[in-house]
PDB file of C-alpha atoms in Angstrom:
ATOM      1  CA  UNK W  80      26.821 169.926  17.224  1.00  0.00           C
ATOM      2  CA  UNK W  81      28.521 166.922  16.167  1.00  0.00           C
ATOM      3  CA  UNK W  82      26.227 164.177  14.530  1.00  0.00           C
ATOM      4  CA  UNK W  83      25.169 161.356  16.239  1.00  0.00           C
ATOM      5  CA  UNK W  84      27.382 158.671  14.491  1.00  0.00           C
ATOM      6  CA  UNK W  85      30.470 160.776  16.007  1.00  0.00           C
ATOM      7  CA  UNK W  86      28.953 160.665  18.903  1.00  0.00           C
ATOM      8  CA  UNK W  87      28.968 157.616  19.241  1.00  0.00           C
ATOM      9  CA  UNK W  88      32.360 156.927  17.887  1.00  0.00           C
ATOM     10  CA  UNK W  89      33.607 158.937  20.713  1.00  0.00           C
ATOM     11  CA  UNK W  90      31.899 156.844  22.918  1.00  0.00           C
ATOM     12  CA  UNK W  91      33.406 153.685  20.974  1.00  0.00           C
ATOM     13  CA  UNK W  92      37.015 154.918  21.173  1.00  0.00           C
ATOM     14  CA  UNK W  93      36.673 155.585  25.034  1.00  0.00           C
ATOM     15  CA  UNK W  94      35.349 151.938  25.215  1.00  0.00           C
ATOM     16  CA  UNK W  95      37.452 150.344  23.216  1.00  0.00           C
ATOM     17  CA  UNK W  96      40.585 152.138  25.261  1.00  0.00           C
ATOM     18  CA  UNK W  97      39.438 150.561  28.768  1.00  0.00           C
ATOM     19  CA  UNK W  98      39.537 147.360  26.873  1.00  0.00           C
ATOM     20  CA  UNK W  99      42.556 146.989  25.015  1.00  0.00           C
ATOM     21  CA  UNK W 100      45.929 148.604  24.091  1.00  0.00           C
ATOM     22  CA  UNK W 101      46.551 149.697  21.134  1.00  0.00           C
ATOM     23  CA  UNK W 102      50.670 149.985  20.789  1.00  0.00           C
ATOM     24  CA  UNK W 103      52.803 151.795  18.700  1.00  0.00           C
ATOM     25  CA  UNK W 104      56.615 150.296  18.306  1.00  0.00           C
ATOM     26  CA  UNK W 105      59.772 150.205  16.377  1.00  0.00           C
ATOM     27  CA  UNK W 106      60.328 146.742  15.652  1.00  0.00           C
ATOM     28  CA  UNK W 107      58.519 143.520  14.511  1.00  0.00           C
ATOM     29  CA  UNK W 108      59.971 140.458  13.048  1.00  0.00           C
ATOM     30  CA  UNK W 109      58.255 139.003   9.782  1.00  0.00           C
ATOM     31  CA  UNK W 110      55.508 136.764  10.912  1.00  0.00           C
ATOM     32  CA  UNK W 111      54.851 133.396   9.991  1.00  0.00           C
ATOM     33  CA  UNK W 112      51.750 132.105   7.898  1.00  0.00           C
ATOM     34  CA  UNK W 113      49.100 130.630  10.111  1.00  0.00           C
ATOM     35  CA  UNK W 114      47.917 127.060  10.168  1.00  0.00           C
ATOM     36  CA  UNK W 115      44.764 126.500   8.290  1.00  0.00           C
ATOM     37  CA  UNK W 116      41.578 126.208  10.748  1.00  0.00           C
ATOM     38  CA  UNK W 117      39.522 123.555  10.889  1.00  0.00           C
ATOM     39  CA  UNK W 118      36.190 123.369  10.665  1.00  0.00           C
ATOM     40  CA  UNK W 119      33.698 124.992   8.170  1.00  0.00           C
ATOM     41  CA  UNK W 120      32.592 128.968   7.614  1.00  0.00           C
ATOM     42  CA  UNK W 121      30.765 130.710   5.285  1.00  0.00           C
ATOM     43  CA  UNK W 122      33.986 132.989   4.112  1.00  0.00           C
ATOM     44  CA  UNK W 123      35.711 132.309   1.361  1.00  0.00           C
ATOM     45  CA  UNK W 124      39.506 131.962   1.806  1.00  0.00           C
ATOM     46  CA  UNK W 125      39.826 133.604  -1.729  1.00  0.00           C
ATOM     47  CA  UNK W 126      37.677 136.812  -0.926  1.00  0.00           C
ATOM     48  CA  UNK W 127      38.968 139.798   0.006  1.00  0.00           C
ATOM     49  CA  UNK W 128      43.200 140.588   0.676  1.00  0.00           C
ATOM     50  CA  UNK W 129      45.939 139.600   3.237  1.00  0.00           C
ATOM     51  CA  UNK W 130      47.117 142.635   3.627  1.00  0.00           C
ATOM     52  CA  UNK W 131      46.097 146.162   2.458  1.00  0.00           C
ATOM     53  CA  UNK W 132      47.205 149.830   2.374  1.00  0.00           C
ATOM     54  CA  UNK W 133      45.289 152.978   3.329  1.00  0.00           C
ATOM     55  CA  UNK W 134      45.471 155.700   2.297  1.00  0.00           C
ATOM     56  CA  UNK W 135      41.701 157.508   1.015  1.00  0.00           C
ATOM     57  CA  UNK W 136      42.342 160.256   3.316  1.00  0.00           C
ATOM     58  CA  UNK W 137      45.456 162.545   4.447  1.00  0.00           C
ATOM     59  CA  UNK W 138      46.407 159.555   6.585  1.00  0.00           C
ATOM     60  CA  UNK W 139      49.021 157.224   5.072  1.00  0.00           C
ATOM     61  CA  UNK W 140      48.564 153.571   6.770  1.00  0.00           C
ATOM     62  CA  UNK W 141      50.587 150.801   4.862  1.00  0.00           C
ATOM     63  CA  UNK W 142      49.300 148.600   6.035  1.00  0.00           C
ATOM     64  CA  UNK W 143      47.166 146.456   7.695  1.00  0.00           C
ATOM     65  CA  UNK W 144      47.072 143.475   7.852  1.00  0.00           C
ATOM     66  CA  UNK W 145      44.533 139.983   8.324  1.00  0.00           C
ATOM     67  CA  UNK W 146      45.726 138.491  11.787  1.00  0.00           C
ATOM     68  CA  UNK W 147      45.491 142.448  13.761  1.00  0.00           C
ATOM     69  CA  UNK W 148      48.496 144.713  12.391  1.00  0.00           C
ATOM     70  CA  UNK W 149      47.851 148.212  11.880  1.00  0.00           C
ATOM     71  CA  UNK W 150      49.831 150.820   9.973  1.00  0.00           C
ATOM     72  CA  UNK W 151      52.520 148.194   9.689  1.00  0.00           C
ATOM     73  CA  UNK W 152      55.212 147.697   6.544  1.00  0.00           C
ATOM     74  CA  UNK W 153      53.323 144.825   4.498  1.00  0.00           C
ATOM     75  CA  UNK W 154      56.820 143.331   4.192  1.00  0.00           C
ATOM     76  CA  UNK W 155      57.362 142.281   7.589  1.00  0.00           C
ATOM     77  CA  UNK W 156      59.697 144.860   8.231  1.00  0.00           C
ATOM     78  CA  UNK W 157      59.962 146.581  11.617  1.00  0.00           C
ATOM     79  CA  UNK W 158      62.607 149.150  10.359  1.00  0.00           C
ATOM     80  CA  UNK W 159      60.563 150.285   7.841  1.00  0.00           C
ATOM     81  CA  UNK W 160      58.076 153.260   8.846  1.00  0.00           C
ATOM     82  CA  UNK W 161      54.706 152.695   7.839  1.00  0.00           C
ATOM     83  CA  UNK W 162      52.633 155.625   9.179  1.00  0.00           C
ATOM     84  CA  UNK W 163      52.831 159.003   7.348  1.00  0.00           C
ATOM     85  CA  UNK W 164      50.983 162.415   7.414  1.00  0.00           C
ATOM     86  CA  UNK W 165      50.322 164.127   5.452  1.00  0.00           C
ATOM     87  CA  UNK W 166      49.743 161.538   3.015  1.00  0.00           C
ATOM     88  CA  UNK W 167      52.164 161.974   0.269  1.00  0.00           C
ATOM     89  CA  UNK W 168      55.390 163.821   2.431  1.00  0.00           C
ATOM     90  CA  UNK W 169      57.815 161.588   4.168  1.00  0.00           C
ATOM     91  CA  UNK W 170      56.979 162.650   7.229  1.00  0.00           C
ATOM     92  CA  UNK W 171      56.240 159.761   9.476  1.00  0.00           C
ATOM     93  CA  UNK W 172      54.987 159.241  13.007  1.00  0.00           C
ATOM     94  CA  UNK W 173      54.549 155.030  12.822  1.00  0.00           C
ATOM     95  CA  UNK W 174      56.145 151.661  12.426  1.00  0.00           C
ATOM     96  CA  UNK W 175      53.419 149.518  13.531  1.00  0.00           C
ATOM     97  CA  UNK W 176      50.098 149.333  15.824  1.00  0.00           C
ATOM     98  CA  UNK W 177      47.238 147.233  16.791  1.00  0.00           C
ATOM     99  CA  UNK W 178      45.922 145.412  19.945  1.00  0.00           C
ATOM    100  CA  UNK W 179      47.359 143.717  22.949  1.00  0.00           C
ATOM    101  CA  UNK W 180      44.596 142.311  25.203  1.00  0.00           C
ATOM    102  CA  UNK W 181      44.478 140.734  28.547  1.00  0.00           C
ATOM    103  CA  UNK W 182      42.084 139.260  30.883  1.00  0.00           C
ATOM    104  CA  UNK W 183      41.441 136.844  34.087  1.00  0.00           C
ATOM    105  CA  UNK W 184      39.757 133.254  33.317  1.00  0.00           C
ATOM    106  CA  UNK W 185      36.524 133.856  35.746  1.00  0.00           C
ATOM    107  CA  UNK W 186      36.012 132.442  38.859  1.00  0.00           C
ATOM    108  CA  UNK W 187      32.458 132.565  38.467  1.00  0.00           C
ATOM    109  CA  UNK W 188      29.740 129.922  39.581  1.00  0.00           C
ATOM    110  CA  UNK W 189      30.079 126.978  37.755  1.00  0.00           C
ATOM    111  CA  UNK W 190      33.239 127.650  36.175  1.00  0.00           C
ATOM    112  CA  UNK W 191      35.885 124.878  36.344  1.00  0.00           C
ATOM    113  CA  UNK W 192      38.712 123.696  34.280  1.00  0.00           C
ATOM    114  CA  UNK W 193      42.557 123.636  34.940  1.00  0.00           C
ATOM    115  CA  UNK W 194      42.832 127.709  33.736  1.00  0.00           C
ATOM    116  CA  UNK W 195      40.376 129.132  36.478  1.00  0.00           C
ATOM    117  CA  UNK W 196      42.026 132.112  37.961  1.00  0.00           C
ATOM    118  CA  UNK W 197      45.222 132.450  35.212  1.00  0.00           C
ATOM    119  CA  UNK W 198      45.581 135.767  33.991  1.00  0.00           C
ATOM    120  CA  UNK W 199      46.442 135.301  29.820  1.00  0.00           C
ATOM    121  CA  UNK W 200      47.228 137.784  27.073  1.00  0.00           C
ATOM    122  CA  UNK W 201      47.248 138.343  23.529  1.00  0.00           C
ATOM    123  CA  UNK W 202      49.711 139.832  21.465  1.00  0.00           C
ATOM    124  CA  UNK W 203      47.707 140.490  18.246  1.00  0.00           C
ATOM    125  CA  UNK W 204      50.613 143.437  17.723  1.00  0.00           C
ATOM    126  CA  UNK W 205      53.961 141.593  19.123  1.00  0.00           C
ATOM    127  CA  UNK W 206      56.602 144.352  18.991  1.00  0.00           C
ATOM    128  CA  UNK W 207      59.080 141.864  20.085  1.00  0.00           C
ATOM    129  CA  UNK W 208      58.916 139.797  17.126  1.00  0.00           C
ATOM    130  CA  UNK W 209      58.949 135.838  18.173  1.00  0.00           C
ATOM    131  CA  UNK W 210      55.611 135.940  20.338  1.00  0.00           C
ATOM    132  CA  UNK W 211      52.753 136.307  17.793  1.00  0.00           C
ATOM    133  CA  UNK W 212      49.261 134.712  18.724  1.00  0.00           C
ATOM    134  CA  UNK W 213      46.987 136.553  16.448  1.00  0.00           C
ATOM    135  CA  UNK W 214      45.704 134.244  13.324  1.00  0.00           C
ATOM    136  CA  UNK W 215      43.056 135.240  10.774  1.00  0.00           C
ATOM    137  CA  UNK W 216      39.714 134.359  10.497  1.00  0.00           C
ATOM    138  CA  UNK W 217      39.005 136.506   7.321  1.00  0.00           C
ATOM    139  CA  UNK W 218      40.897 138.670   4.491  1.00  0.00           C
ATOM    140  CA  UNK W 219      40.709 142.329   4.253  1.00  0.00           C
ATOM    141  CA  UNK W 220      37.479 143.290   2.605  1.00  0.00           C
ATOM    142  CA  UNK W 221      37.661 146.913   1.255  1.00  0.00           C
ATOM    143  CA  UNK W 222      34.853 148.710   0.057  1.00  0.00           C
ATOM    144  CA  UNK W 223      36.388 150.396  -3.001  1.00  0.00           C
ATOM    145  CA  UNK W 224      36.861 146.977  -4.301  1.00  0.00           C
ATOM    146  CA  UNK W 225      33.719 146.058  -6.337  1.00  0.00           C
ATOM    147  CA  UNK W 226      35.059 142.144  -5.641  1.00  0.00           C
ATOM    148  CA  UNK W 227      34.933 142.571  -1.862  1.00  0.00           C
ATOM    149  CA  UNK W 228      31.284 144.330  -2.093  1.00  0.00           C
ATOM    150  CA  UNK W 229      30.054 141.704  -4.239  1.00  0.00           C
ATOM    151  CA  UNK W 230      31.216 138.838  -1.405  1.00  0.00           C
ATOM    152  CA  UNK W 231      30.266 141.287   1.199  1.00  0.00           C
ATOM    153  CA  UNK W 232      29.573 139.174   4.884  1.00  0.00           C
ATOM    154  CA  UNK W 233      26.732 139.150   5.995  1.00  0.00           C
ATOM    155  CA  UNK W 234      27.857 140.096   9.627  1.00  0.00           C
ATOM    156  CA  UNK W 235      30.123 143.654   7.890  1.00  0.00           C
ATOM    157  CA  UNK W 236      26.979 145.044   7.225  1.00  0.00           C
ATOM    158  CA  UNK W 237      25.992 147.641   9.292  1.00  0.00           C
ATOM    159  CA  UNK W 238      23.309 146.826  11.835  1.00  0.00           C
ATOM    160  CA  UNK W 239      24.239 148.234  15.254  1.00  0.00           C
ATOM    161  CA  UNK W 240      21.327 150.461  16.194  1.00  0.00           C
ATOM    162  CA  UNK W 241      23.224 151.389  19.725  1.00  0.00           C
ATOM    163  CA  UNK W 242      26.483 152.318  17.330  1.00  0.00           C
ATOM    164  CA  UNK W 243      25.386 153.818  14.793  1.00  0.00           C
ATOM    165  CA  UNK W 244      22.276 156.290  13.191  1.00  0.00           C
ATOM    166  CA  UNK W 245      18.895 154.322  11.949  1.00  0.00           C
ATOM    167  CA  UNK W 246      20.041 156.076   8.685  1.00  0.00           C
ATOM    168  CA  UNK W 247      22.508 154.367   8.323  1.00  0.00           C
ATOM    169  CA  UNK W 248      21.169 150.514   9.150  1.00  0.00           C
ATOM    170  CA  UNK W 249      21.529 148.070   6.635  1.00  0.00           C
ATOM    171  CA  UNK W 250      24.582 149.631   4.144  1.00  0.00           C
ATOM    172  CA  UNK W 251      27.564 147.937   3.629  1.00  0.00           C
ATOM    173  CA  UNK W 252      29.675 151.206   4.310  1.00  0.00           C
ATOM    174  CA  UNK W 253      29.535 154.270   5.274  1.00  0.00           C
ATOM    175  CA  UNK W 254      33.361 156.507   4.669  1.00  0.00           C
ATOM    176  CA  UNK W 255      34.958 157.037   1.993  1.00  0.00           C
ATOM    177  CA  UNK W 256      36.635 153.677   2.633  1.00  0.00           C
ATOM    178  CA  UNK W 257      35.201 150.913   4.967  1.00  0.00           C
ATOM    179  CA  UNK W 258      37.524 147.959   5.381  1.00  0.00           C
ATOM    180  CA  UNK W 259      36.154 144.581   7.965  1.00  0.00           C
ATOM    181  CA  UNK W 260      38.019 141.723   8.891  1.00  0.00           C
ATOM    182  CA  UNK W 261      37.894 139.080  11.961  1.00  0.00           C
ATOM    183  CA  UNK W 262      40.557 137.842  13.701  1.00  0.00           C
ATOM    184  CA  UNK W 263      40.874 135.413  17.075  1.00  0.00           C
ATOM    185  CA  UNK W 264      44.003 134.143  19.232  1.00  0.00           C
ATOM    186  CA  UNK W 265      42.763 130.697  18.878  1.00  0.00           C
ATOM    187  CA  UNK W 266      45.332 128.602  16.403  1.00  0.00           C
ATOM    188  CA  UNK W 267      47.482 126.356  18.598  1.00  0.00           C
ATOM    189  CA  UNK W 268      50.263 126.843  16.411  1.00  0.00           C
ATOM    190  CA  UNK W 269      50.995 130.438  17.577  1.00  0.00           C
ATOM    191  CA  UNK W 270      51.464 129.698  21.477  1.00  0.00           C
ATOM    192  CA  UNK W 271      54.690 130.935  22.307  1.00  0.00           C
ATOM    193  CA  UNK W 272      55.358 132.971  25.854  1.00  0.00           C
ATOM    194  CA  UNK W 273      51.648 131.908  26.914  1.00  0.00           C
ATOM    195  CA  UNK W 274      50.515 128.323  28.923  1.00  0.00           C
ATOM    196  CA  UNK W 275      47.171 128.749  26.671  1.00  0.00           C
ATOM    197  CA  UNK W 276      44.759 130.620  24.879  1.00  0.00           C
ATOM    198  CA  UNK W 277      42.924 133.371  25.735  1.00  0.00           C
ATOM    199  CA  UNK W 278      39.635 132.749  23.544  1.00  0.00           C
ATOM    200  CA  UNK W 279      38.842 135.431  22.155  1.00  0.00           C
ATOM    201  CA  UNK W 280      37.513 136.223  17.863  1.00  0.00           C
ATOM    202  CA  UNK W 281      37.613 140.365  16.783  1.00  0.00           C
ATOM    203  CA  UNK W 282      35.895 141.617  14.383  1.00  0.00           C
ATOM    204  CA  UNK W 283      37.542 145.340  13.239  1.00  0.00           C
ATOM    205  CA  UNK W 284      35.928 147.440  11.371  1.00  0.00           C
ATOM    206  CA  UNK W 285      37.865 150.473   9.541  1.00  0.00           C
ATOM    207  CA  UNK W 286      36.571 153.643   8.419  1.00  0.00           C
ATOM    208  CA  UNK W 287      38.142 156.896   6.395  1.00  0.00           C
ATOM    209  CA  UNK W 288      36.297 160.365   5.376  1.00  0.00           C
ATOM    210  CA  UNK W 289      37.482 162.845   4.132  1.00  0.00           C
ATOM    211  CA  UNK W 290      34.791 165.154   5.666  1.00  0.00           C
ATOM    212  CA  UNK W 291      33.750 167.059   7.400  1.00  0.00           C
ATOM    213  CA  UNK W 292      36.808 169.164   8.745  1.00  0.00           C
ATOM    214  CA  UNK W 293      39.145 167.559  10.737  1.00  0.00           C
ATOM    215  CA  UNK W 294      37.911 164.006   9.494  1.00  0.00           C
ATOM    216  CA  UNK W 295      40.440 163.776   6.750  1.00  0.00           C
ATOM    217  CA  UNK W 296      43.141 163.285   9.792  1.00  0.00           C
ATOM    218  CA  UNK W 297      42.074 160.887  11.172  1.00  0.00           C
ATOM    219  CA  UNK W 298      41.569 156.946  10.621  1.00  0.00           C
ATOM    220  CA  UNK W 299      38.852 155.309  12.904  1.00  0.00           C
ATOM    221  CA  UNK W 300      38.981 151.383  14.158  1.00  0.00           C
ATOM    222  CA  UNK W 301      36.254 149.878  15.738  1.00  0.00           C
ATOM    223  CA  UNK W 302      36.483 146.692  17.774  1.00  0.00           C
ATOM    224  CA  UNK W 303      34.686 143.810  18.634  1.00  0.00           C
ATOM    225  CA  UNK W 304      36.088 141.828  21.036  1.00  0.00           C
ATOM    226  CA  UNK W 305      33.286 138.314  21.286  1.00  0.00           C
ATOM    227  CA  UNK W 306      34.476 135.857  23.997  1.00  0.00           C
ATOM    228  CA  UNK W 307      34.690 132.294  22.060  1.00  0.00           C
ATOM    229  CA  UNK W 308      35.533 130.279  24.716  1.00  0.00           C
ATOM    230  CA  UNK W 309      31.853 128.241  24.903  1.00  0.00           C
ATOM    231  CA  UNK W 310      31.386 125.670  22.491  1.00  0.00           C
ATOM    232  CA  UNK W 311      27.333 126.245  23.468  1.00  0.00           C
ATOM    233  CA  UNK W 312      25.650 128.041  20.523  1.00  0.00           C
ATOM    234  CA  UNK W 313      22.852 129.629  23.132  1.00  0.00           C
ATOM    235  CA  UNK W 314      25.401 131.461  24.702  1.00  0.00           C
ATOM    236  CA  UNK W 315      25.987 133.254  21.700  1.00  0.00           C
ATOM    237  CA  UNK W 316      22.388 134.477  21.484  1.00  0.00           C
ATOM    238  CA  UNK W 317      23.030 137.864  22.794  1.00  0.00           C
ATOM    239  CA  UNK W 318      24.896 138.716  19.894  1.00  0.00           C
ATOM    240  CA  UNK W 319      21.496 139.210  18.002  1.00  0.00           C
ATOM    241  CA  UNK W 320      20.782 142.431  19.616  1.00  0.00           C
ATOM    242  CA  UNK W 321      23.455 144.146  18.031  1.00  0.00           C
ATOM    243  CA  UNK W 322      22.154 142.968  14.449  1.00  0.00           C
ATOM    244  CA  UNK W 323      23.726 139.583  14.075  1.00  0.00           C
ATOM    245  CA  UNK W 324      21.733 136.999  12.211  1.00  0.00           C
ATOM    246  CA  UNK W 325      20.958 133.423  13.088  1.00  0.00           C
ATOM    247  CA  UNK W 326      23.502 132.419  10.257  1.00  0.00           C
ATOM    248  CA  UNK W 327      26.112 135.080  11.571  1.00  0.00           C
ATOM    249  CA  UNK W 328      25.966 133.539  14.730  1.00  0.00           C
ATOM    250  CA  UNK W 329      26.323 130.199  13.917  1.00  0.00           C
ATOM    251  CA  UNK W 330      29.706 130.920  11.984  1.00  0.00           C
ATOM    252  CA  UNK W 331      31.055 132.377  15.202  1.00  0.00           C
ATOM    253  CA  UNK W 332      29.884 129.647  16.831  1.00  0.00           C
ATOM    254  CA  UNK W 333      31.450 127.373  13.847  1.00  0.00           C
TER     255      UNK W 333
END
């Protein structure tokens, strides 16, 4: 019987399918640096990495990176392969990932504005190359660095009680590696092949074992996808129930 964390990872992965795409490729130009945001948050722009490598298991990813690339060459290369198994051989099956989204602006009651009705996308993963719109939020935090545990956010804890086991409440990781970082569509400098933004912040959270059998295969993501297009803090509220604090909130808010 499998435990109940994989349980509900299953469950995750099925969700997270119906709600995005994740999409291998064979070519990505080098992306430009994001505009700084404004505002104020409780990260640190100095904590944590742009870009990191994983490999803790038999999986080879190199890399990921802070605005939504997965297994993707850290140089900006899309010739360059950057998923291997077994790690260690050269045998390799990717040249980069991560998440496309799209979605309908609602036409529900009350809802106005000049988008109502537009269906919008994100390419967080833009195999084409000149079409990027995903912008970090965060760096990479990693939880075999002792710098990135010691700056730990508050909101990469683990606190989900309807994702993971009450054993497991409160610990800032749980693998062999955990990595968290948060990442939105929302800088206006990164607009191309879209009239506007789609509005929305992830939060991904990575994690590696090596056990038990079968485990050491395999690299797990889950998302968060948080719909940021209300400037009204209350509407955020909800987010508590799936172990956000007041402070967490307000920075998505922020």
């Amino acid at each position: 019987m499998q435990p109940r964390m994989l349980q509900r990872f299953a469950l995750t992965a099925v969700l997270v399918l119906g709600a995005g795409v994740a999409v291998v490729s064979t070519a990505v130009a080098r992306p430009s640096r994001p505009a700084p945001r404004t505002g104020t948050s409780a990260f640190n722009l100095f904590d944590g990495v742009r870009g990191l490598r994983l490999n803790s298991n038999r999986v080879d990813c190199n890399g990921i990176t802070n605005f939504g690339n997965i297994c993707t060459d850290l140089s900006g290369s899309g010739t360059v392969e950057a998923g291997y198994w077994p790690n260690g051989t050269p045998d390799n099956y990717v040249f980069n990932g991560g998440l496309q989204l799209a979605g309908t602006v609602s036409y529900g009651q009350g809802v106005t504005g000049p988008w109502v009705g537009d269906t919008v996308g994100v390419f967080f993963m833009d195999p084409r190359g000149d079409q990027r719109q995903g912008a970090s939020v965060t760096n990479i935090y990693s939880s075999l660095n002792s710098a990135d545990l010691a700056v730990w956010p508050s909101a990469a804890y683990v606190r989900d009680t309807s994702l993971y086991s009450a054993k497991l409440i409160g610990r800032q990781s749980i693998s062999q590696q955990d990595t968290w970082v948060r990442y939105w569509d929302g800088d206006p400098s990164l607009s191309a092949g879209r009239k506007h933004m789609m509005g929305v912040l992830v939060e991904q959270r990575g994690l590696l074992w090596n056990y038990p059998a079968g485990n050491q295969d395999i690299l797990y993501f889950l998302f968060r996808f948080i719909n940021i297009t209300s400037t009204n803090a209350a509407d955020y509220a909800g987010l508590s129930v799936a172990g956000y604090s007041g402070s967490d909130i307000s920075d998505i808010v922020t």
